[in-house]
């Protein structure tokens, strides 16, 4: 099992969106043998933001009284936003549980912190519907089409800004970036 430091070194070898796009294609094909399940996707998301000069925190544990209470997939600071990242790389669409987990994590953070839930396979219809009715804190949903679009356009930070603006103006967490142009 590789350490977080080893994964940071490994993902650091990807110097461009083009290189990350190739890794993305491997993730979609479920062909990432040099990564533990889910790790390639988790680190790809953070590296894409980092390449665009966003400040990021790599995955880290949160301990209380020497006990693990949370495992955070990452944090992104960009476009004036502070964002907890949760990445789900599963063959099935993402259901409501990760949304509820991220919401719980956000409730322990300052009011201005938002969430971004990235799913390599998309979201179930019930999870999208229910997420539209959750009160604050805001959790932005990023499906595979959003990830692909932003990698191709080199626009993860702009995508975050656009998704947040849409959530503010329309009250919806699930803007599909390509369709919103």
PDB file of C-alpha atoms in Angstrom:
ATOM      1  CA  UNK A   1       0.000   0.000   0.000  1.00  0.00           C
ATOM      2  CA  UNK A   2       1.465   3.340  -1.087  1.00  0.00           C
ATOM      3  CA  UNK A   3       1.592   6.264   1.315  1.00  0.00           C
ATOM      4  CA  UNK A   4       0.055   9.672   0.724  1.00  0.00           C
ATOM      5  CA  UNK A   5       3.518  11.050   0.059  1.00  0.00           C
ATOM      6  CA  UNK A   6       4.136   8.395  -2.601  1.00  0.00           C
ATOM      7  CA  UNK A   7       0.818   9.210  -4.270  1.00  0.00           C
ATOM      8  CA  UNK A   8       1.665  12.936  -4.233  1.00  0.00           C
ATOM      9  CA  UNK A   9       4.978  12.152  -5.905  1.00  0.00           C
ATOM     10  CA  UNK A  10       3.255   9.892  -8.429  1.00  0.00           C
ATOM     11  CA  UNK A  11       0.538  12.407  -9.360  1.00  0.00           C
ATOM     12  CA  UNK A  12       3.146  15.185  -9.482  1.00  0.00           C
ATOM     13  CA  UNK A  13       4.591  13.473 -12.548  1.00  0.00           C
ATOM     14  CA  UNK A  14       1.449  14.563 -14.404  1.00  0.00           C
ATOM     15  CA  UNK A  15       2.416  18.077 -15.504  1.00  0.00           C
ATOM     16  CA  UNK A  16      -0.545  19.061 -17.684  1.00  0.00           C
ATOM     17  CA  UNK A  17      -4.253  18.635 -18.200  1.00  0.00           C
ATOM     18  CA  UNK A  18      -3.425  16.527 -21.253  1.00  0.00           C
ATOM     19  CA  UNK A  19      -1.475  14.083 -19.072  1.00  0.00           C
ATOM     20  CA  UNK A  20      -4.300  14.050 -16.519  1.00  0.00           C
ATOM     21  CA  UNK A  21      -6.786  13.395 -19.317  1.00  0.00           C
ATOM     22  CA  UNK A  22      -4.880  10.211 -20.169  1.00  0.00           C
ATOM     23  CA  UNK A  23      -5.044   9.152 -16.512  1.00  0.00           C
ATOM     24  CA  UNK A  24      -8.770   9.982 -16.528  1.00  0.00           C
ATOM     25  CA  UNK A  25      -9.264   7.639 -19.487  1.00  0.00           C
ATOM     26  CA  UNK A  26      -7.492   4.883 -17.528  1.00  0.00           C
ATOM     27  CA  UNK A  27      -9.730   5.564 -14.520  1.00  0.00           C
ATOM     28  CA  UNK A  28     -12.866   5.315 -16.665  1.00  0.00           C
ATOM     29  CA  UNK A  29     -11.539   2.061 -18.166  1.00  0.00           C
ATOM     30  CA  UNK A  30     -10.795   0.792 -14.621  1.00  0.00           C
ATOM     31  CA  UNK A  31      -7.164   0.324 -15.645  1.00  0.00           C
ATOM     32  CA  UNK A  32      -5.021   1.906 -12.923  1.00  0.00           C
ATOM     33  CA  UNK A  33      -2.993  -1.020 -11.556  1.00  0.00           C
ATOM     34  CA  UNK A  34      -0.348   1.242 -10.000  1.00  0.00           C
ATOM     35  CA  UNK A  35      -2.975   2.892  -7.779  1.00  0.00           C
ATOM     36  CA  UNK A  36      -5.113   1.536  -4.964  1.00  0.00           C
ATOM     37  CA  UNK A  37      -8.836   1.597  -5.812  1.00  0.00           C
ATOM     38  CA  UNK A  38     -10.139   5.165  -5.820  1.00  0.00           C
ATOM     39  CA  UNK A  39      -6.766   6.828  -5.251  1.00  0.00           C
ATOM     40  CA  UNK A  40      -6.023   7.730  -8.882  1.00  0.00           C
ATOM     41  CA  UNK A  41      -9.327   9.630  -9.131  1.00  0.00           C
ATOM     42  CA  UNK A  42      -8.888  11.341  -5.773  1.00  0.00           C
ATOM     43  CA  UNK A  43      -5.397  12.578  -6.629  1.00  0.00           C
ATOM     44  CA  UNK A  44      -6.303  13.463 -10.240  1.00  0.00           C
ATOM     45  CA  UNK A  45      -8.963  15.905  -9.026  1.00  0.00           C
ATOM     46  CA  UNK A  46      -6.601  17.671  -6.649  1.00  0.00           C
ATOM     47  CA  UNK A  47      -3.751  17.761  -9.166  1.00  0.00           C
ATOM     48  CA  UNK A  48      -6.013  19.305 -11.823  1.00  0.00           C
ATOM     49  CA  UNK A  49      -6.820  22.165  -9.450  1.00  0.00           C
ATOM     50  CA  UNK A  50      -3.170  22.476  -8.439  1.00  0.00           C
ATOM     51  CA  UNK A  51      -2.051  22.781 -12.082  1.00  0.00           C
ATOM     52  CA  UNK A  52      -4.442  25.734 -12.352  1.00  0.00           C
ATOM     53  CA  UNK A  53      -2.715  27.409  -9.386  1.00  0.00           C
ATOM     54  CA  UNK A  54      -5.407  26.671  -6.803  1.00  0.00           C
ATOM     55  CA  UNK A  55      -4.191  26.109  -3.268  1.00  0.00           C
ATOM     56  CA  UNK A  56      -4.894  22.540  -2.245  1.00  0.00           C
ATOM     57  CA  UNK A  57      -4.523  20.255   0.737  1.00  0.00           C
ATOM     58  CA  UNK A  58      -3.825  16.640  -0.109  1.00  0.00           C
ATOM     59  CA  UNK A  59      -5.878  13.904   1.616  1.00  0.00           C
ATOM     60  CA  UNK A  60      -5.496  13.902   5.379  1.00  0.00           C
ATOM     61  CA  UNK A  61      -6.965  12.349   8.521  1.00  0.00           C
ATOM     62  CA  UNK A  62      -8.714  14.298  11.263  1.00  0.00           C
ATOM     63  CA  UNK A  63      -8.065  12.872  14.719  1.00  0.00           C
ATOM     64  CA  UNK A  64      -9.720  13.677  18.011  1.00  0.00           C
ATOM     65  CA  UNK A  65      -8.293  12.278  21.238  1.00  0.00           C
ATOM     66  CA  UNK A  66      -5.954  10.048  19.223  1.00  0.00           C
ATOM     67  CA  UNK A  67      -8.847   8.520  17.278  1.00  0.00           C
ATOM     68  CA  UNK A  68      -9.589   8.923  13.592  1.00  0.00           C
ATOM     69  CA  UNK A  69     -12.883  10.781  13.198  1.00  0.00           C
ATOM     70  CA  UNK A  70     -12.687  11.800   9.524  1.00  0.00           C
ATOM     71  CA  UNK A  71     -10.699  11.085   6.402  1.00  0.00           C
ATOM     72  CA  UNK A  72     -10.744  14.144   4.155  1.00  0.00           C
ATOM     73  CA  UNK A  73     -10.094  13.504   0.448  1.00  0.00           C
ATOM     74  CA  UNK A  74      -8.753  17.021  -0.021  1.00  0.00           C
ATOM     75  CA  UNK A  75      -9.393  20.739   0.196  1.00  0.00           C
ATOM     76  CA  UNK A  76      -9.368  23.279  -2.631  1.00  0.00           C
ATOM     77  CA  UNK A  77      -9.014  27.036  -2.168  1.00  0.00           C
ATOM     78  CA  UNK A  78      -9.840  28.776  -5.446  1.00  0.00           C
ATOM     79  CA  UNK A  79     -12.039  31.515  -6.908  1.00  0.00           C
ATOM     80  CA  UNK A  80     -12.539  32.902  -3.397  1.00  0.00           C
ATOM     81  CA  UNK A  81     -14.024  29.592  -2.232  1.00  0.00           C
ATOM     82  CA  UNK A  82     -12.963  27.082   0.412  1.00  0.00           C
ATOM     83  CA  UNK A  83     -14.060  23.636  -0.631  1.00  0.00           C
ATOM     84  CA  UNK A  84     -13.905  20.183   0.998  1.00  0.00           C
ATOM     85  CA  UNK A  85     -13.445  17.533  -1.686  1.00  0.00           C
ATOM     86  CA  UNK A  86     -14.929  14.044  -1.652  1.00  0.00           C
ATOM     87  CA  UNK A  87     -14.058  11.740  -4.565  1.00  0.00           C
ATOM     88  CA  UNK A  88     -16.001   8.571  -5.359  1.00  0.00           C
ATOM     89  CA  UNK A  89     -14.586   6.189  -7.945  1.00  0.00           C
ATOM     90  CA  UNK A  90     -17.031   3.289  -8.199  1.00  0.00           C
ATOM     91  CA  UNK A  91     -18.534   1.393 -11.091  1.00  0.00           C
ATOM     92  CA  UNK A  92     -22.036   2.115  -9.764  1.00  0.00           C
ATOM     93  CA  UNK A  93     -23.538   5.581  -9.667  1.00  0.00           C
ATOM     94  CA  UNK A  94     -23.048   7.443  -6.413  1.00  0.00           C
ATOM     95  CA  UNK A  95     -26.011   7.237  -4.044  1.00  0.00           C
ATOM     96  CA  UNK A  96     -27.016   9.546  -1.183  1.00  0.00           C
ATOM     97  CA  UNK A  97     -24.639   8.212   1.506  1.00  0.00           C
ATOM     98  CA  UNK A  98     -21.509  10.131   0.383  1.00  0.00           C
ATOM     99  CA  UNK A  99     -23.574  13.317   0.127  1.00  0.00           C
ATOM    100  CA  UNK A 100     -24.789  12.815   3.701  1.00  0.00           C
ATOM    101  CA  UNK A 101     -21.238  12.079   4.879  1.00  0.00           C
ATOM    102  CA  UNK A 102     -19.840  15.221   3.238  1.00  0.00           C
ATOM    103  CA  UNK A 103     -22.695  17.292   4.645  1.00  0.00           C
ATOM    104  CA  UNK A 104     -21.847  16.012   8.124  1.00  0.00           C
ATOM    105  CA  UNK A 105     -18.196  16.969   7.625  1.00  0.00           C
ATOM    106  CA  UNK A 106     -19.202  20.437   6.437  1.00  0.00           C
ATOM    107  CA  UNK A 107     -21.386  21.013   9.495  1.00  0.00           C
ATOM    108  CA  UNK A 108     -18.198  20.891  11.583  1.00  0.00           C
ATOM    109  CA  UNK A 109     -16.526  23.582   9.456  1.00  0.00           C
ATOM    110  CA  UNK A 110     -16.911  27.367   9.243  1.00  0.00           C
ATOM    111  CA  UNK A 111     -20.099  28.505   7.535  1.00  0.00           C
ATOM    112  CA  UNK A 112     -18.388  29.632   4.310  1.00  0.00           C
ATOM    113  CA  UNK A 113     -16.934  26.218   3.481  1.00  0.00           C
ATOM    114  CA  UNK A 114     -18.653  24.335   0.663  1.00  0.00           C
ATOM    115  CA  UNK A 115     -18.373  20.755  -0.526  1.00  0.00           C
ATOM    116  CA  UNK A 116     -17.569  19.301  -3.923  1.00  0.00           C
ATOM    117  CA  UNK A 117     -18.490  15.680  -4.487  1.00  0.00           C
ATOM    118  CA  UNK A 118     -16.790  14.170  -7.535  1.00  0.00           C
ATOM    119  CA  UNK A 119     -18.122  10.889  -8.922  1.00  0.00           C
ATOM    120  CA  UNK A 120     -16.421   8.992 -11.734  1.00  0.00           C
ATOM    121  CA  UNK A 121     -19.682   7.222 -12.586  1.00  0.00           C
ATOM    122  CA  UNK A 122     -22.293   9.920 -11.934  1.00  0.00           C
ATOM    123  CA  UNK A 123     -25.107  10.066  -9.420  1.00  0.00           C
ATOM    124  CA  UNK A 124     -28.318   8.122  -8.931  1.00  0.00           C
ATOM    125  CA  UNK A 125     -31.493  10.040  -9.750  1.00  0.00           C
ATOM    126  CA  UNK A 126     -32.663   9.903  -6.107  1.00  0.00           C
ATOM    127  CA  UNK A 127     -29.339  11.313  -4.864  1.00  0.00           C
ATOM    128  CA  UNK A 128     -29.550  14.247  -7.291  1.00  0.00           C
ATOM    129  CA  UNK A 129     -33.187  14.899  -6.400  1.00  0.00           C
ATOM    130  CA  UNK A 130     -32.546  14.757  -2.661  1.00  0.00           C
ATOM    131  CA  UNK A 131     -29.414  16.917  -2.909  1.00  0.00           C
ATOM    132  CA  UNK A 132     -31.540  19.651  -4.455  1.00  0.00           C
ATOM    133  CA  UNK A 133     -33.588  19.843  -1.263  1.00  0.00           C
ATOM    134  CA  UNK A 134     -30.773  19.849   1.270  1.00  0.00           C
ATOM    135  CA  UNK A 135     -30.290  23.064   3.146  1.00  0.00           C
ATOM    136  CA  UNK A 136     -26.918  24.617   3.715  1.00  0.00           C
ATOM    137  CA  UNK A 137     -24.118  23.732   3.575  1.00  0.00           C
ATOM    138  CA  UNK A 138     -23.752  23.720  -0.196  1.00  0.00           C
ATOM    139  CA  UNK A 139     -22.466  20.556  -1.883  1.00  0.00           C
ATOM    140  CA  UNK A 140     -21.687  20.836  -5.590  1.00  0.00           C
ATOM    141  CA  UNK A 141     -22.043  17.633  -7.615  1.00  0.00           C
ATOM    142  CA  UNK A 142     -19.400  16.849 -10.249  1.00  0.00           C
ATOM    143  CA  UNK A 143     -20.161  13.959 -12.583  1.00  0.00           C
ATOM    144  CA  UNK A 144     -17.818  12.308 -15.075  1.00  0.00           C
ATOM    145  CA  UNK A 145     -18.929  14.647 -17.860  1.00  0.00           C
ATOM    146  CA  UNK A 146     -17.876  17.651 -15.743  1.00  0.00           C
ATOM    147  CA  UNK A 147     -14.458  16.158 -15.010  1.00  0.00           C
ATOM    148  CA  UNK A 148     -13.857  15.313 -18.678  1.00  0.00           C
ATOM    149  CA  UNK A 149     -15.037  18.745 -19.813  1.00  0.00           C
ATOM    150  CA  UNK A 150     -12.837  20.615 -17.330  1.00  0.00           C
ATOM    151  CA  UNK A 151      -9.763  18.534 -18.111  1.00  0.00           C
ATOM    152  CA  UNK A 152     -10.231  19.171 -21.835  1.00  0.00           C
ATOM    153  CA  UNK A 153     -10.862  22.893 -21.313  1.00  0.00           C
ATOM    154  CA  UNK A 154      -8.220  23.277 -18.559  1.00  0.00           C
ATOM    155  CA  UNK A 155     -10.928  24.832 -16.432  1.00  0.00           C
ATOM    156  CA  UNK A 156     -11.379  23.122 -13.053  1.00  0.00           C
ATOM    157  CA  UNK A 157     -11.223  26.449 -11.186  1.00  0.00           C
ATOM    158  CA  UNK A 158     -13.610  28.110 -13.622  1.00  0.00           C
ATOM    159  CA  UNK A 159     -15.884  25.068 -13.376  1.00  0.00           C
ATOM    160  CA  UNK A 160     -15.943  25.433  -9.590  1.00  0.00           C
ATOM    161  CA  UNK A 161     -16.774  29.122  -9.905  1.00  0.00           C
ATOM    162  CA  UNK A 162     -19.556  28.440 -12.437  1.00  0.00           C
ATOM    163  CA  UNK A 163     -21.076  25.616 -10.388  1.00  0.00           C
ATOM    164  CA  UNK A 164     -21.043  27.777  -7.257  1.00  0.00           C
ATOM    165  CA  UNK A 165     -22.590  30.734  -9.053  1.00  0.00           C
ATOM    166  CA  UNK A 166     -25.346  28.481 -10.429  1.00  0.00           C
ATOM    167  CA  UNK A 167     -26.005  27.127  -6.934  1.00  0.00           C
ATOM    168  CA  UNK A 168     -26.275  30.685  -5.593  1.00  0.00           C
ATOM    169  CA  UNK A 169     -28.530  31.919  -8.390  1.00  0.00           C
ATOM    170  CA  UNK A 170     -30.660  28.830  -9.078  1.00  0.00           C
ATOM    171  CA  UNK A 171     -30.430  26.998  -5.767  1.00  0.00           C
ATOM    172  CA  UNK A 172     -29.295  23.810  -7.508  1.00  0.00           C
ATOM    173  CA  UNK A 173     -26.087  21.836  -6.853  1.00  0.00           C
ATOM    174  CA  UNK A 174     -25.845  19.912 -10.114  1.00  0.00           C
ATOM    175  CA  UNK A 175     -24.997  22.212 -13.014  1.00  0.00           C
ATOM    176  CA  UNK A 176     -23.642  20.205 -15.954  1.00  0.00           C
ATOM    177  CA  UNK A 177     -20.830  22.431 -17.169  1.00  0.00           C
ATOM    178  CA  UNK A 178     -20.845  21.525 -20.850  1.00  0.00           C
ATOM    179  CA  UNK A 179     -24.573  22.166 -21.163  1.00  0.00           C
ATOM    180  CA  UNK A 180     -24.281  25.573 -19.481  1.00  0.00           C
ATOM    181  CA  UNK A 181     -22.083  27.183 -22.135  1.00  0.00           C
TER     182      UNK A 181
END
